[in-house]
Amino acid sequence: MSKPRAYSVKAYSTASAPSPLAAAAIPRREPTDRDVQIEILFCGVCHSDLHFARNEWHFTQYPAVPGHEIVGRVTKVGPKVTKFKPGDIAGVGCMVDADPSCPHCRKNLEQFSPTMVGTYGGMDKHLGLPTYGGYSEGIVVDEHFVLRVPENLNLAAVAPLLCAGITTYSPMRHWKVGPGKKVGIVGLGGLGHMGVKFARAFGAHVVVFTTSESKKADALRLGAHEVVVSRNAGEMAKHAGTFDFILDCVSADHDINAYLGMLAVDGNITLVGAPEKPLPVAAFSLIMGRKSLSGSLIGGIAETQEMLDFCGKHNITSDIEMIRMNQINEAYERMLKSDVKYRFVIDMASLKNS
Amino acid sequence: MSKPRAYSVKAYSTASAPSPLAAAAIPRREPTDRDVQIEILFCGVCHSDLHFARNEWHFTQYPAVPGHEIVGRVTKVGPKVTKFKPGDIAGVGCMVDADPSCPHCRKNLEQFSPTMVGTYGGMDKHLGLPTYGGYSEGIVVDEHFVLRVPENLNLAAVAPLLCAGITTYSPMRHWKVGPGKKVGIVGLGGLGHMGVKFARAFGAHVVVFTTSESKKADALRLGAHEVVVSRNAGEMAKHAGTFDFILDCVSADHDINAYLGMLAVDGNITLVGAPEKPLPVAAFSLIMGRKSLSGSLIGGIAETQEMLDFCGKHNITSDIEMIRMNQINEAYERMLKSDVKYRFVIDMASLKNS
């Protein structure tokens, strides 16, 4: 494999944990044989972007460019690319590379491959440089990691599907959410609001748990059949022991045993939020009723495509608030206060003048 | 339903949490239409017996008679009993009654029915009196809760199958332990040693985790292919990320995240021991690899019969140390020090002179 040449694109980058994001130039590789070059139209803003920009996971190398909910237009393809041609609309999520021969990739679970390269914070094996995310004019990605985007959807509102969408879709498929199942969604934010939409589209009975009475109307609008205010012991007791599946989207500390108590026999709670401190799990909460607590991480590429196709068919997108690139630092502050319904998406056309 | 008459049998009972167990008379009901009267030959000693005798679960009513690993000979049957006749060898485990029309019972999961009556510490609906366990001359049980015992097995060593056996058999069946799977057993005691035997009989590759180097030889003798001393970081690291299933039989505090790290993608740990304090579970331990942590509680009656039949076919019993009834208080002290290989069984013939 000969080393491709690099070219420069404009991006929004941060130079250290306390620095704000600001305009800078970053390198991209010239498309290799199987690469797709994409002009980025929209990029969603995930809480992980903020963790990464501020080095809260302790592996950030600077300069750092976040962004892994990418929708754009194909501008160029390598000679061996078969799935895309210039002009196509395409998506890129959290992953941009992995060894296809690894046992996880052969099972379409690229997200668990030790060879997986993140869209940002990974290593571009062609250039031998860090990978830079979607807060940029363009990106170059191996076609295996590029998704087809249903053309009937609002493209800006598709962007968050590439992370928030697949993160909530995958565990519900894995745990067989469908008609006749009672499903709980804990936490109504970027992840949770997608969870509600998918659970409803899968035909389940959907109950949103929220700490805030003020979210009730919106939960119902998004598709919930019922809303339980989790601080209300009486409302909680009414639902005890009745859920087949609960998707826990909360990253703050919360009482997991209270939600295990909501499960029916053989019920499962899957965590997609990751609270900083360990969750104290009482063994009896699991033993009584053969319950399980599990985790889930985005989804494989094939499943991400399945999710996008499902969204196209069922007309599902994220509820978004569009921002300009130079509003990103303010958007991070608002995200920390959960002041967004339900996902910021950057209009990347604004990068030119940001 | 007319109230049956009670008759008196000799038992070993305790009058308060700090009291030792001692001989006393307890009531049993005359067999009703579907009842089986059993002369108890052997009764296993479960750690739950001790918790119950000492009111460590805070629901014990005194006098209390423990014992739920019962093997005996049928002495009398009610007129509508079809499965048993006098002279048959029969077993009774942790449950003696439940409403067969409840949704859990209809799924053969009597252990999760709110109507389930425990062999001790429950309520005999016929007499309106507490249920008393197997540390006694005889017991009277609805035939649905009486198990057939394979006649080729050592009957004393069958007794622990009724609790320790089904407790370990059921989750391994549920999580599909079999050929090609790598299975870990954490803790080599009454439960763990049965787990090793079953996992081996199911055709899995069996690894015992133990804190004590001294248990290595015995683990191998019981059927383990490998033994890992969990204090040895190097040995642990060698197995990281490779287990399909781990049966956690430990009731003491232990680092569950270390064992979650042993699981492969989609791996499961099932808890059958119940540590007193909640286990701190790091969300990322579950998220990275879509892992799950679950619990399991004995097994339903149909599955308990399946387990006994499996044991008959594969010649599986518990490793036991036989004691006389009047050695029970001393046996409890030894059990607290894990000084038993691997289950005490009371020779109930000794009750007469105890």
Short mmCIF file of N, CA and C in Angstrom, two decimals, chain A residues 71-196:
data_model
loop_
_atom_site.label_atom_id
_atom_site.label_comp_id
_atom_site.label_asym_id
_atom_site.label_seq_id
_atom_site.Cartn_x
_atom_site.Cartn_y
_atom_site.Cartn_z
N VAL A 71 -23.45 13.77 7.46
CA VAL A 71 -24.17 13.55 6.21
C VAL A 71 -23.58 14.51 5.17
N GLY A 72 -23.33 14.00 3.97
CA GLY A 72 -22.74 14.86 2.94
C GLY A 72 -22.98 14.33 1.55
N ARG A 73 -22.29 14.97 0.61
CA ARG A 73 -22.45 14.61 -0.80
C ARG A 73 -21.11 14.07 -1.31
N VAL A 74 -21.18 12.96 -2.01
CA VAL A 74 -19.96 12.35 -2.55
C VAL A 74 -19.40 13.23 -3.65
N THR A 75 -18.09 13.55 -3.55
CA THR A 75 -17.45 14.40 -4.56
C THR A 75 -16.48 13.62 -5.43
N LYS A 76 -16.01 12.49 -4.95
CA LYS A 76 -15.01 11.74 -5.71
C LYS A 76 -14.98 10.34 -5.12
N VAL A 77 -14.71 9.32 -5.97
CA VAL A 77 -14.56 7.96 -5.44
C VAL A 77 -13.32 7.32 -6.04
N GLY A 78 -12.71 6.40 -5.29
CA GLY A 78 -11.57 5.64 -5.80
C GLY A 78 -12.03 4.66 -6.86
N PRO A 79 -11.08 4.15 -7.67
CA PRO A 79 -11.44 3.31 -8.82
C PRO A 79 -12.11 1.99 -8.44
N LYS A 80 -11.93 1.50 -7.22
CA LYS A 80 -12.54 0.22 -6.85
C LYS A 80 -13.83 0.38 -6.05
N VAL A 81 -14.29 1.61 -5.89
CA VAL A 81 -15.53 1.84 -5.14
C VAL A 81 -16.71 1.42 -6.00
N THR A 82 -17.62 0.63 -5.41
CA THR A 82 -18.77 0.13 -6.19
C THR A 82 -20.10 0.69 -5.69
N LYS A 83 -20.16 1.12 -4.41
CA LYS A 83 -21.44 1.49 -3.82
C LYS A 83 -21.83 2.95 -4.07
N PHE A 84 -20.86 3.80 -4.38
CA PHE A 84 -21.13 5.24 -4.46
C PHE A 84 -20.55 5.85 -5.73
N LYS A 85 -21.20 6.94 -6.14
CA LYS A 85 -20.65 7.73 -7.26
C LYS A 85 -20.79 9.21 -6.90
N PRO A 86 -20.02 10.08 -7.53
CA PRO A 86 -20.12 11.50 -7.20
C PRO A 86 -21.57 11.99 -7.32
N GLY A 87 -21.97 12.81 -6.37
CA GLY A 87 -23.34 13.33 -6.35
C GLY A 87 -24.25 12.59 -5.38
N ASP A 88 -23.89 11.35 -5.02
CA ASP A 88 -24.72 10.60 -4.06
C ASP A 88 -24.70 11.26 -2.69
N ILE A 89 -25.80 11.08 -1.95
CA ILE A 89 -25.83 11.51 -0.55
C ILE A 89 -25.34 10.33 0.30
N ALA A 90 -24.47 10.62 1.25
CA ALA A 90 -23.84 9.55 2.02
C ALA A 90 -23.72 9.95 3.47
N GLY A 91 -23.62 8.94 4.34
CA GLY A 91 -23.45 9.19 5.77
C GLY A 91 -22.22 8.50 6.32
N VAL A 92 -21.66 9.07 7.37
CA VAL A 92 -20.55 8.43 8.09
C VAL A 92 -20.84 8.58 9.58
N GLY A 93 -20.65 7.49 10.32
CA GLY A 93 -20.92 7.51 11.75
C GLY A 93 -19.64 7.51 12.57
N CYS A 94 -19.58 6.65 13.57
CA CYS A 94 -18.50 6.68 14.55
C CYS A 94 -17.25 5.94 14.12
N MET A 95 -17.34 5.20 13.02
CA MET A 95 -16.21 4.35 12.64
C MET A 95 -15.81 4.64 11.20
N VAL A 96 -14.51 4.59 10.90
CA VAL A 96 -14.05 4.82 9.53
C VAL A 96 -13.14 3.71 9.00
N ASP A 97 -12.79 2.75 9.85
CA ASP A 97 -11.92 1.69 9.34
C ASP A 97 -11.91 0.53 10.34
N ALA A 98 -11.54 -0.65 9.85
CA ALA A 98 -11.31 -1.84 10.67
C ALA A 98 -10.84 -2.93 9.72
N ASP A 99 -10.19 -3.94 10.29
CA ASP A 99 -9.71 -5.05 9.48
C ASP A 99 -10.88 -5.99 9.18
N PRO A 100 -11.30 -6.07 7.92
CA PRO A 100 -12.50 -6.86 7.60
C PRO A 100 -12.34 -8.35 7.90
N SER A 101 -11.10 -8.82 8.06
CA SER A 101 -10.91 -10.25 8.30
C SER A 101 -10.97 -10.60 9.79
N CYS A 102 -11.14 -9.60 10.66
CA CYS A 102 -11.16 -9.90 12.10
C CYS A 102 -12.48 -10.59 12.45
N PRO A 103 -12.48 -11.42 13.48
CA PRO A 103 -13.69 -12.20 13.78
C PRO A 103 -14.93 -11.35 14.08
N HIS A 104 -14.73 -10.18 14.67
CA HIS A 104 -15.89 -9.32 14.95
C HIS A 104 -16.45 -8.73 13.66
N CYS A 105 -15.56 -8.29 12.77
CA CYS A 105 -16.01 -7.71 11.51
C CYS A 105 -16.72 -8.76 10.67
N ARG A 106 -16.25 -9.99 10.74
CA ARG A 106 -16.91 -11.05 9.97
C ARG A 106 -18.32 -11.31 10.49
N LYS A 107 -18.57 -10.91 11.75
CA LYS A 107 -19.94 -11.02 12.30
C LYS A 107 -20.68 -9.68 12.21
N ASN A 108 -20.15 -8.75 11.42
CA ASN A 108 -20.79 -7.43 11.27
C ASN A 108 -20.88 -6.67 12.59
N LEU A 109 -19.89 -6.89 13.45
CA LEU A 109 -19.82 -6.15 14.72
C LEU A 109 -18.50 -5.37 14.76
N GLU A 110 -18.32 -4.53 13.74
CA GLU A 110 -17.07 -3.77 13.64
C GLU A 110 -16.81 -2.95 14.90
N GLN A 111 -17.88 -2.54 15.58
CA GLN A 111 -17.71 -1.67 16.75
C GLN A 111 -16.93 -2.34 17.87
N PHE A 112 -16.85 -3.67 17.85
CA PHE A 112 -16.12 -4.37 18.91
C PHE A 112 -14.75 -4.87 18.45
N SER A 113 -14.39 -4.53 17.24
CA SER A 113 -13.10 -5.00 16.73
C SER A 113 -11.96 -4.19 17.34
N PRO A 114 -10.92 -4.86 17.82
CA PRO A 114 -9.76 -4.11 18.32
C PRO A 114 -9.07 -3.33 17.20
N THR A 115 -9.38 -3.66 15.95
CA THR A 115 -8.76 -2.94 14.83
C THR A 115 -9.59 -1.74 14.39
N MET A 116 -10.74 -1.52 15.02
CA MET A 116 -11.65 -0.46 14.59
C MET A 116 -11.01 0.92 14.79
N VAL A 117 -11.17 1.78 13.79
CA VAL A 117 -10.63 3.14 13.86
C VAL A 117 -11.80 4.11 14.00
N GLY A 118 -11.77 4.91 15.05
CA GLY A 118 -12.83 5.88 15.28
C GLY A 118 -12.74 7.04 14.29
N THR A 119 -13.89 7.64 14.02
CA THR A 119 -13.96 8.77 13.09
C THR A 119 -13.10 9.93 13.57
N TYR A 120 -13.01 10.06 14.90
CA TYR A 120 -12.01 10.98 15.46
C TYR A 120 -11.30 10.28 16.61
N GLY A 121 -10.07 10.71 16.84
CA GLY A 121 -9.30 10.12 17.95
C GLY A 121 -8.70 8.77 17.60
N GLY A 122 -8.85 8.32 16.34
CA GLY A 122 -8.20 7.08 15.90
C GLY A 122 -6.93 7.39 15.12
N MET A 123 -6.49 6.42 14.33
CA MET A 123 -5.27 6.61 13.55
C MET A 123 -5.55 6.25 12.10
N ASP A 124 -5.35 7.23 11.22
CA ASP A 124 -5.50 6.98 9.78
C ASP A 124 -4.29 6.19 9.33
N LYS A 125 -4.51 4.92 8.99
CA LYS A 125 -3.37 4.04 8.68
C LYS A 125 -2.69 4.44 7.36
N HIS A 126 -3.42 5.15 6.49
CA HIS A 126 -2.83 5.57 5.22
C HIS A 126 -1.84 6.71 5.43
N LEU A 127 -2.28 7.70 6.21
CA LEU A 127 -1.43 8.88 6.42
C LEU A 127 -0.52 8.72 7.64
N GLY A 128 -0.87 7.78 8.53
CA GLY A 128 -0.12 7.69 9.78
C GLY A 128 -0.36 8.90 10.66
N LEU A 129 -1.56 9.46 10.55
CA LEU A 129 -1.92 10.66 11.33
C LEU A 129 -3.22 10.38 12.08
N PRO A 130 -3.52 11.17 13.11
CA PRO A 130 -4.80 10.98 13.80
C PRO A 130 -5.97 11.19 12.84
N THR A 131 -7.09 10.55 13.17
CA THR A 131 -8.30 10.82 12.40
C THR A 131 -8.98 12.07 12.96
N TYR A 132 -9.60 12.83 12.07
CA TYR A 132 -10.29 14.06 12.44
C TYR A 132 -11.75 13.94 12.04
N GLY A 133 -12.63 14.42 12.91
CA GLY A 133 -14.07 14.19 12.74
C GLY A 133 -14.76 15.12 11.77
N GLY A 134 -16.05 15.19 11.91
CA GLY A 134 -16.92 15.77 10.90
C GLY A 134 -17.17 17.26 11.00
N TYR A 135 -16.57 17.93 11.98
CA TYR A 135 -16.69 19.39 12.02
C TYR A 135 -15.72 19.95 10.99
N SER A 136 -15.93 19.62 9.74
CA SER A 136 -14.97 19.98 8.70
C SER A 136 -15.66 20.01 7.34
N GLU A 137 -14.96 20.59 6.36
CA GLU A 137 -15.53 20.70 5.01
C GLU A 137 -15.76 19.35 4.36
N GLY A 138 -14.83 18.46 4.60
CA GLY A 138 -14.92 17.19 3.88
C GLY A 138 -14.21 16.09 4.63
N ILE A 139 -14.48 14.83 4.21
CA ILE A 139 -13.85 13.67 4.84
C ILE A 139 -13.67 12.59 3.78
N VAL A 140 -12.70 11.72 4.00
CA VAL A 140 -12.40 10.64 3.06
C VAL A 140 -12.43 9.33 3.83
N VAL A 141 -13.31 8.41 3.39
CA VAL A 141 -13.59 7.21 4.19
C VAL A 141 -13.68 5.98 3.28
N ASP A 142 -13.15 4.87 3.75
CA ASP A 142 -13.29 3.58 3.06
C ASP A 142 -14.78 3.30 2.83
N GLU A 143 -15.12 2.85 1.63
CA GLU A 143 -16.55 2.75 1.29
C GLU A 143 -17.33 1.81 2.21
N HIS A 144 -16.63 0.83 2.82
CA HIS A 144 -17.35 -0.08 3.73
C HIS A 144 -18.00 0.70 4.88
N PHE A 145 -17.39 1.82 5.25
CA PHE A 145 -17.87 2.59 6.39
C PHE A 145 -18.73 3.79 5.97
N VAL A 146 -19.10 3.83 4.71
CA VAL A 146 -19.96 4.91 4.22
C VAL A 146 -21.37 4.33 4.01
N LEU A 147 -22.36 5.05 4.52
CA LEU A 147 -23.75 4.57 4.51
C LEU A 147 -24.56 5.27 3.42
N ARG A 148 -25.49 4.54 2.84
CA ARG A 148 -26.46 5.14 1.92
C ARG A 148 -27.55 5.83 2.75
N VAL A 149 -27.93 7.03 2.33
CA VAL A 149 -28.93 7.80 3.08
C VAL A 149 -30.23 7.87 2.28
N PRO A 150 -31.35 7.47 2.88
CA PRO A 150 -32.63 7.54 2.15
C PRO A 150 -32.91 8.98 1.73
N GLU A 151 -33.21 9.17 0.46
CA GLU A 151 -33.29 10.53 -0.09
C GLU A 151 -34.58 11.24 0.31
N ASN A 152 -35.55 10.47 0.84
CA ASN A 152 -36.83 11.11 1.21
C ASN A 152 -36.75 11.86 2.53
N LEU A 153 -35.66 11.71 3.27
CA LEU A 153 -35.59 12.30 4.61
C LEU A 153 -34.91 13.66 4.60
N ASN A 154 -35.22 14.49 5.61
CA ASN A 154 -34.54 15.76 5.84
C ASN A 154 -33.09 15.45 6.21
N LEU A 155 -32.15 15.87 5.38
CA LEU A 155 -30.77 15.42 5.55
C LEU A 155 -30.13 15.92 6.85
N ALA A 156 -30.48 17.12 7.25
CA ALA A 156 -29.93 17.63 8.51
C ALA A 156 -30.38 16.75 9.67
N ALA A 157 -31.64 16.32 9.63
CA ALA A 157 -32.21 15.53 10.71
C ALA A 157 -31.81 14.06 10.63
N VAL A 158 -31.18 13.69 9.52
CA VAL A 158 -30.63 12.33 9.39
C VAL A 158 -29.32 12.21 10.17
N ALA A 159 -28.54 13.31 10.19
CA ALA A 159 -27.18 13.24 10.76
C ALA A 159 -27.14 12.52 12.12
N PRO A 160 -28.01 12.89 13.09
CA PRO A 160 -27.93 12.23 14.40
C PRO A 160 -28.25 10.74 14.37
N LEU A 161 -28.87 10.26 13.29
CA LEU A 161 -29.14 8.82 13.21
C LEU A 161 -27.83 8.02 13.20
N LEU A 162 -26.76 8.65 12.70
CA LEU A 162 -25.50 7.93 12.55
C LEU A 162 -24.85 7.54 13.88
N CYS A 163 -25.25 8.22 14.98
CA CYS A 163 -24.79 7.78 16.30
C CYS A 163 -25.98 7.57 17.23
N ALA A 164 -26.73 8.63 17.54
CA ALA A 164 -27.87 8.49 18.46
C ALA A 164 -28.88 7.48 17.92
N GLY A 165 -29.06 7.45 16.61
CA GLY A 165 -30.02 6.53 16.01
C GLY A 165 -29.60 5.08 16.19
N ILE A 166 -28.42 4.75 15.71
CA ILE A 166 -27.99 3.35 15.76
C ILE A 166 -27.76 2.89 17.20
N THR A 167 -27.36 3.81 18.08
CA THR A 167 -27.13 3.45 19.49
C THR A 167 -28.41 2.96 20.17
N THR A 168 -29.55 3.49 19.76
CA THR A 168 -30.82 3.09 20.36
C THR A 168 -31.51 2.00 19.55
N TYR A 169 -31.31 2.00 18.24
CA TYR A 169 -31.93 0.99 17.37
C TYR A 169 -31.35 -0.39 17.66
N SER A 170 -30.03 -0.47 17.75
CA SER A 170 -29.36 -1.78 17.84
C SER A 170 -29.78 -2.60 19.07
N PRO A 171 -29.75 -2.04 20.28
CA PRO A 171 -30.13 -2.88 21.43
C PRO A 171 -31.60 -3.29 21.39
N MET A 172 -32.45 -2.46 20.81
CA MET A 172 -33.86 -2.85 20.75
C MET A 172 -34.07 -4.00 19.77
N ARG A 173 -33.30 -4.02 18.68
CA ARG A 173 -33.34 -5.16 17.78
C ARG A 173 -32.78 -6.39 18.47
N HIS A 174 -31.63 -6.21 19.14
CA HIS A 174 -30.95 -7.34 19.79
C HIS A 174 -31.85 -8.00 20.83
N TRP A 175 -32.59 -7.19 21.59
CA TRP A 175 -33.44 -7.73 22.65
C TRP A 175 -34.89 -7.90 22.19
N LYS A 176 -35.08 -7.84 20.89
CA LYS A 176 -36.35 -8.23 20.25
C LYS A 176 -37.56 -7.41 20.71
N VAL A 177 -37.38 -6.10 20.72
CA VAL A 177 -38.50 -5.20 20.98
C VAL A 177 -39.46 -5.27 19.80
N GLY A 178 -40.73 -5.43 20.10
CA GLY A 178 -41.72 -5.50 19.03
C GLY A 178 -43.12 -5.52 19.60
N PRO A 179 -44.10 -5.86 18.76
CA PRO A 179 -45.50 -5.88 19.21
C PRO A 179 -45.67 -6.80 20.42
N GLY A 180 -46.50 -6.38 21.37
CA GLY A 180 -46.75 -7.17 22.57
C GLY A 180 -45.73 -6.95 23.66
N LYS A 181 -44.69 -6.17 23.40
CA LYS A 181 -43.68 -5.92 24.43
C LYS A 181 -43.91 -4.55 25.07
N LYS A 182 -43.66 -4.48 26.37
CA LYS A 182 -43.72 -3.20 27.08
C LYS A 182 -42.30 -2.69 27.25
N VAL A 183 -42.06 -1.51 26.73
CA VAL A 183 -40.70 -0.97 26.66
C VAL A 183 -40.62 0.36 27.41
N GLY A 184 -39.61 0.49 28.24
CA GLY A 184 -39.36 1.75 28.93
C GLY A 184 -38.16 2.46 28.35
N ILE A 185 -38.24 3.78 28.32
CA ILE A 185 -37.11 4.59 27.91
C ILE A 185 -36.80 5.51 29.09
N VAL A 186 -35.58 5.41 29.62
CA VAL A 186 -35.20 6.26 30.75
C VAL A 186 -34.34 7.40 30.24
N GLY A 187 -34.83 8.62 30.43
CA GLY A 187 -34.06 9.79 30.01
C GLY A 187 -34.46 10.25 28.62
N LEU A 188 -35.02 11.43 28.52
CA LEU A 188 -35.50 11.90 27.22
C LEU A 188 -34.57 12.99 26.70
N GLY A 189 -33.44 12.56 26.12
CA GLY A 189 -32.50 13.49 25.51
C GLY A 189 -32.23 13.05 24.08
N GLY A 190 -31.00 13.29 23.63
CA GLY A 190 -30.64 12.94 22.26
C GLY A 190 -30.85 11.46 21.98
N LEU A 191 -30.39 10.60 22.88
CA LEU A 191 -30.59 9.16 22.70
C LEU A 191 -32.04 8.79 22.95
N GLY A 192 -32.56 9.20 24.13
CA GLY A 192 -33.89 8.76 24.54
C GLY A 192 -34.98 9.10 23.54
N HIS A 193 -34.91 10.28 22.94
CA HIS A 193 -36.00 10.65 22.02
C HIS A 193 -35.98 9.77 20.77
N MET A 194 -34.78 9.32 20.37
CA MET A 194 -34.71 8.35 19.26
C MET A 194 -35.24 6.99 19.71
N GLY A 195 -34.92 6.62 20.98
CA GLY A 195 -35.43 5.36 21.52
C GLY A 195 -36.94 5.30 21.48
N VAL A 196 -37.58 6.41 21.85
CA VAL A 196 -39.05 6.46 21.83
C VAL A 196 -39.56 6.23 20.40
#
